[in-house]
PDB file of C-alpha atoms in Angstrom:
ATOM      1  CA  UNK N   3     -59.097 -13.708   5.902  1.00 77.00           C
ATOM      2  CA  UNK N   4     -58.435 -12.082   2.627  1.00 77.00           C
ATOM      3  CA  UNK N   5     -57.339  -8.920   4.459  1.00 79.00           C
ATOM      4  CA  UNK N   6     -53.955 -10.868   6.032  1.00 81.00           C
ATOM      5  CA  UNK N   7     -52.573 -12.956   3.658  1.00 78.00           C
ATOM      6  CA  UNK N   8     -52.223 -10.077   0.877  1.00 76.00           C
ATOM      7  CA  UNK N   9     -51.235  -7.140   3.907  1.00 75.00           C
ATOM      8  CA  UNK N  10     -48.456 -10.881   4.567  1.00 70.00           C
ATOM      9  CA  UNK N  11     -47.271 -11.134   0.643  1.00 68.00           C
ATOM     10  CA  UNK N  12     -47.165  -7.067   1.113  1.00 63.00           C
ATOM     11  CA  UNK N  13     -44.845  -7.107   3.886  1.00 63.00           C
ATOM     12  CA  UNK N  14     -42.663 -10.358   2.450  1.00 62.00           C
ATOM     13  CA  UNK N  15     -43.069  -8.350  -1.024  1.00 63.00           C
ATOM     14  CA  UNK N  16     -41.124  -5.350   0.652  1.00 58.00           C
ATOM     15  CA  UNK N  17     -39.234  -6.951   2.900  1.00 57.00           C
ATOM     16  CA  UNK N  18     -37.165  -9.373   0.161  1.00 56.00           C
ATOM     17  CA  UNK N  19     -37.425  -6.767  -3.022  1.00 58.00           C
ATOM     18  CA  UNK N  20     -35.251  -3.732  -0.311  1.00 61.00           C
ATOM     19  CA  UNK N  21     -33.264  -1.414  -2.423  1.00 73.00           C
ATOM     20  CA  UNK N  22     -31.216  -0.598   1.315  1.00 76.00           C
ATOM     21  CA  UNK N  23     -28.452  -3.284   2.011  1.00 75.00           C
ATOM     22  CA  UNK N  24     -26.177  -3.341   5.161  1.00 76.00           C
ATOM     23  CA  UNK N  25     -23.178  -4.593   3.762  1.00 79.00           C
ATOM     24  CA  UNK N  26     -20.247  -5.519   5.672  1.00 81.00           C
ATOM     25  CA  UNK N  27     -17.368  -3.115   6.126  1.00 82.00           C
ATOM     26  CA  UNK N  28     -14.176  -3.818   7.075  1.00 79.00           C
ATOM     27  CA  UNK N  29     -12.133  -1.056   8.703  1.00 83.00           C
ATOM     28  CA  UNK N  30      -9.337   0.713   7.528  1.00 85.00           C
ATOM     29  CA  UNK N  31      -5.919   0.817   9.567  1.00 87.00           C
ATOM     30  CA  UNK N  32      -3.488   3.792   9.299  1.00 88.00           C
ATOM     31  CA  UNK N  33      -0.510   2.632  10.361  1.00 87.00           C
ATOM     32  CA  UNK N  34       2.516   4.570  10.143  1.00 87.00           C
ATOM     33  CA  UNK N  35       2.866   7.632   8.699  1.00 89.00           C
ATOM     34  CA  UNK N  36       6.337  10.011   7.410  1.00 89.00           C
ATOM     35  CA  UNK N  37       5.508  13.363   5.833  1.00 87.00           C
ATOM     36  CA  UNK N  38       3.099  12.281   3.118  1.00 88.00           C
ATOM     37  CA  UNK N  39       3.718   8.374   2.864  1.00 91.00           C
ATOM     38  CA  UNK N  40       2.464   6.329   4.944  1.00 93.00           C
ATOM     39  CA  UNK N  41       1.362   2.489   4.872  1.00 92.00           C
ATOM     40  CA  UNK N  42      -2.683   1.509   4.829  1.00 92.00           C
ATOM     41  CA  UNK N  43      -4.186  -1.763   5.921  1.00 92.00           C
ATOM     42  CA  UNK N  44      -7.984  -3.355   5.266  1.00 90.00           C
ATOM     43  CA  UNK N  45      -7.932  -6.823   6.640  1.00 87.00           C
ATOM     44  CA  UNK N  46      -5.207  -8.024   5.158  1.00 87.00           C
ATOM     45  CA  UNK N  47      -4.638  -6.260   2.576  1.00 91.00           C
ATOM     46  CA  UNK N  48      -1.655  -3.584   2.403  1.00 92.00           C
ATOM     47  CA  UNK N  49      -1.337  -0.022   0.805  1.00 92.00           C
ATOM     48  CA  UNK N  50       2.126   1.560   0.964  1.00 91.00           C
ATOM     49  CA  UNK N  51       1.274   5.464   0.200  1.00 92.00           C
ATOM     50  CA  UNK N  52       4.556   7.434  -0.952  1.00 90.00           C
ATOM     51  CA  UNK N  53       5.523  11.284  -2.628  1.00 89.00           C
ATOM     52  CA  UNK N  54       6.639  10.286  -5.953  1.00 85.00           C
ATOM     53  CA  UNK N  55       9.265  12.759  -6.918  1.00 83.00           C
ATOM     54  CA  UNK N  56      10.084  11.688 -10.273  1.00 68.00           C
ATOM     55  CA  UNK N  57       7.676   9.414 -12.795  1.00 50.00           C
ATOM     56  CA  UNK N  58       7.018   8.915 -16.742  1.00 48.00           C
ATOM     57  CA  UNK N  59       3.509  11.288 -16.940  1.00 49.00           C
ATOM     58  CA  UNK N  60       6.263  14.928 -15.575  1.00 51.00           C
ATOM     59  CA  UNK N  61       3.522  15.515 -13.170  1.00 52.00           C
ATOM     60  CA  UNK N  62       4.892  16.755 -10.709  1.00 53.00           C
ATOM     61  CA  UNK N  63       5.711  15.190  -7.666  1.00 59.00           C
ATOM     62  CA  UNK N  64       1.815  13.575  -6.565  1.00 82.00           C
ATOM     63  CA  UNK N  65       0.883  10.879  -4.239  1.00 85.00           C
ATOM     64  CA  UNK N  66       1.285   6.772  -5.549  1.00 87.00           C
ATOM     65  CA  UNK N  67       1.208   3.955  -4.039  1.00 89.00           C
ATOM     66  CA  UNK N  68       1.786  -0.525  -4.082  1.00 88.00           C
ATOM     67  CA  UNK N  69      -0.614  -2.865  -2.868  1.00 90.00           C
ATOM     68  CA  UNK N  70       0.669  -6.132  -1.506  1.00 90.00           C
ATOM     69  CA  UNK N  71      -1.304  -8.692   0.218  1.00 90.00           C
ATOM     70  CA  UNK N  72      -0.565 -10.377   3.879  1.00 87.00           C
ATOM     71  CA  UNK N  73       0.243 -13.497   2.377  1.00 85.00           C
ATOM     72  CA  UNK N  74       3.268 -15.570   4.040  1.00 88.00           C
ATOM     73  CA  UNK N  75       4.325 -12.425   6.811  1.00 88.00           C
ATOM     74  CA  UNK N  76       4.906 -10.814   3.750  1.00 89.00           C
ATOM     75  CA  UNK N  77       4.786  -6.927   5.308  1.00 90.00           C
ATOM     76  CA  UNK N  78       7.514  -8.295   8.149  1.00 90.00           C
ATOM     77  CA  UNK N  79       8.666  -9.321   5.239  1.00 91.00           C
ATOM     78  CA  UNK N  80       9.481  -6.177   3.263  1.00 91.00           C
ATOM     79  CA  UNK N  81       9.769  -4.278   6.809  1.00 91.00           C
ATOM     80  CA  UNK N  82      13.117  -6.616   6.626  1.00 91.00           C
ATOM     81  CA  UNK N  83      14.625  -6.834   3.795  1.00 89.00           C
ATOM     82  CA  UNK N  84      14.306  -2.921   3.946  1.00 89.00           C
ATOM     83  CA  UNK N  85      15.857  -2.564   6.584  1.00 88.00           C
ATOM     84  CA  UNK N  86      18.825  -5.840   6.346  1.00 86.00           C
ATOM     85  CA  UNK N  87      19.774  -3.477   2.280  1.00 84.00           C
ATOM     86  CA  UNK N  88      20.532  -0.875   4.938  1.00 82.00           C
ATOM     87  CA  UNK N  89      23.118  -2.692   6.071  1.00 79.00           C
ATOM     88  CA  UNK N  90      24.669  -4.097   2.678  1.00 76.00           C
ATOM     89  CA  UNK N  91      28.295  -3.738   2.198  1.00 73.00           C
ATOM     90  CA  UNK N  92      27.991  -1.860  -0.755  1.00 71.00           C
ATOM     91  CA  UNK N  93      24.924  -0.713  -0.638  1.00 73.00           C
ATOM     92  CA  UNK N  94      22.545  -2.302  -3.029  1.00 79.00           C
ATOM     93  CA  UNK N  95      19.181  -1.938  -5.857  1.00 85.00           C
ATOM     94  CA  UNK N  96      16.883  -5.231  -4.772  1.00 88.00           C
ATOM     95  CA  UNK N  97      14.348  -5.802  -7.160  1.00 91.00           C
ATOM     96  CA  UNK N  98      10.942  -6.632  -5.658  1.00 90.00           C
ATOM     97  CA  UNK N  99       8.044  -8.234  -7.814  1.00 89.00           C
ATOM     98  CA  UNK N 100       3.795  -6.943  -6.299  1.00 87.00           C
ATOM     99  CA  UNK N 101       1.166  -9.139  -8.133  1.00 84.00           C
ATOM    100  CA  UNK N 102       0.556  -5.518  -9.928  1.00 84.00           C
ATOM    101  CA  UNK N 103       4.080  -3.783 -10.211  1.00 86.00           C
ATOM    102  CA  UNK N 104       7.880  -4.186  -9.915  1.00 89.00           C
ATOM    103  CA  UNK N 105      10.051  -2.164  -7.209  1.00 90.00           C
ATOM    104  CA  UNK N 106      13.242  -1.280  -6.674  1.00 90.00           C
ATOM    105  CA  UNK N 107      14.494  -0.538  -3.464  1.00 90.00           C
ATOM    106  CA  UNK N 108      17.828   2.066  -4.334  1.00 88.00           C
ATOM    107  CA  UNK N 109      20.204   2.930  -0.979  1.00 88.00           C
ATOM    108  CA  UNK N 110      22.360   5.279  -1.442  1.00 86.00           C
ATOM    109  CA  UNK N 111      25.243   5.067   1.138  1.00 78.00           C
ATOM    110  CA  UNK N 112      26.595   7.763   2.990  1.00 65.00           C
ATOM    111  CA  UNK N 113      30.114   7.703   5.682  1.00 57.00           C
ATOM    112  CA  UNK N 114      27.101   8.264   8.155  1.00 61.00           C
ATOM    113  CA  UNK N 115      25.359   5.326   7.981  1.00 60.00           C
ATOM    114  CA  UNK N 116      22.555   6.455   9.557  1.00 68.00           C
ATOM    115  CA  UNK N 117      22.441   9.174   7.087  1.00 79.00           C
ATOM    116  CA  UNK N 118      21.908   6.164   4.010  1.00 83.00           C
ATOM    117  CA  UNK N 119      18.970   6.125   1.998  1.00 86.00           C
ATOM    118  CA  UNK N 120      16.188   3.713   0.610  1.00 89.00           C
ATOM    119  CA  UNK N 121      14.059   4.971  -2.582  1.00 87.00           C
ATOM    120  CA  UNK N 122      10.882   2.863  -3.461  1.00 88.00           C
ATOM    121  CA  UNK N 123      11.512   2.913  -7.759  1.00 88.00           C
ATOM    122  CA  UNK N 124       8.127   1.353  -8.804  1.00 87.00           C
ATOM    123  CA  UNK N 125       7.455   0.152 -12.351  1.00 85.00           C
ATOM    124  CA  UNK N 126       3.965  -1.428 -13.844  1.00 82.00           C
ATOM    125  CA  UNK N 127       3.869  -4.704 -14.833  1.00 78.00           C
ATOM    126  CA  UNK N 128       0.589  -3.887 -16.497  1.00 75.00           C
ATOM    127  CA  UNK N 129       2.318  -3.183 -20.620  1.00 61.00           C
ATOM    128  CA  UNK N 130      -0.272   0.190 -21.627  1.00 59.00           C
ATOM    129  CA  UNK N 131       0.656   1.551 -18.694  1.00 61.00           C
ATOM    130  CA  UNK N 132       4.000   1.235 -18.144  1.00 63.00           C
ATOM    131  CA  UNK N 133       5.261   4.159 -15.761  1.00 70.00           C
ATOM    132  CA  UNK N 134       7.975   4.458 -13.567  1.00 79.00           C
ATOM    133  CA  UNK N 135       7.541   6.414 -10.219  1.00 84.00           C
ATOM    134  CA  UNK N 136      10.284   7.151  -7.847  1.00 87.00           C
ATOM    135  CA  UNK N 137       9.797   7.896  -4.470  1.00 87.00           C
ATOM    136  CA  UNK N 138      11.366  10.345  -1.486  1.00 88.00           C
ATOM    137  CA  UNK N 139      14.317   9.365  -0.240  1.00 88.00           C
ATOM    138  CA  UNK N 140      13.523   7.057   3.655  1.00 89.00           C
ATOM    139  CA  UNK N 141      16.420   7.003   6.483  1.00 88.00           C
ATOM    140  CA  UNK N 142      16.637   3.960   8.507  1.00 89.00           C
ATOM    141  CA  UNK N 143      14.636   5.883  11.666  1.00 88.00           C
ATOM    142  CA  UNK N 144      11.323   6.888   8.418  1.00 90.00           C
ATOM    143  CA  UNK N 145      10.946   3.491   7.023  1.00 90.00           C
ATOM    144  CA  UNK N 146      10.708   2.414  11.331  1.00 90.00           C
ATOM    145  CA  UNK N 147       8.938   4.598  11.627  1.00 92.00           C
ATOM    146  CA  UNK N 148       6.152   4.473   8.077  1.00 89.00           C
ATOM    147  CA  UNK N 149       6.110   0.528   8.994  1.00 88.00           C
ATOM    148  CA  UNK N 150       5.315   1.436  13.173  1.00 86.00           C
ATOM    149  CA  UNK N 151       8.637  -1.323  14.053  1.00 80.00           C
TER     150      UNK N 151
END
């Protein structure tokens, strides 16, 4: 009887103090991609990765990102805001506020409407890391591809 109790206690202690735990994973979904730029979805959080062609760090071009949650269908709203900017006359910059960043959508016009471009100009809200980055220019078709529309 003592052996059964001892074995039961040992098994119980091994189970309760295990070093390996199985954690729930959320699938990572890569949405549209244009060149090195892409959008990634993890749960309800979207991250836009873009190639920075100019930044305050003077490191040259590098991959940067900004993230937001899809609270009130914000992913579709961002797409609509960007696409509506292409049709504005005259073209003007649009300033957006995200939880950690400010984003300016900088539009440049052309005589041919299909050649108008937009760039993401992203700056951090944090005073300690007041960096500013500018993405490469995107035409309307590239935005459609990036957002999988």
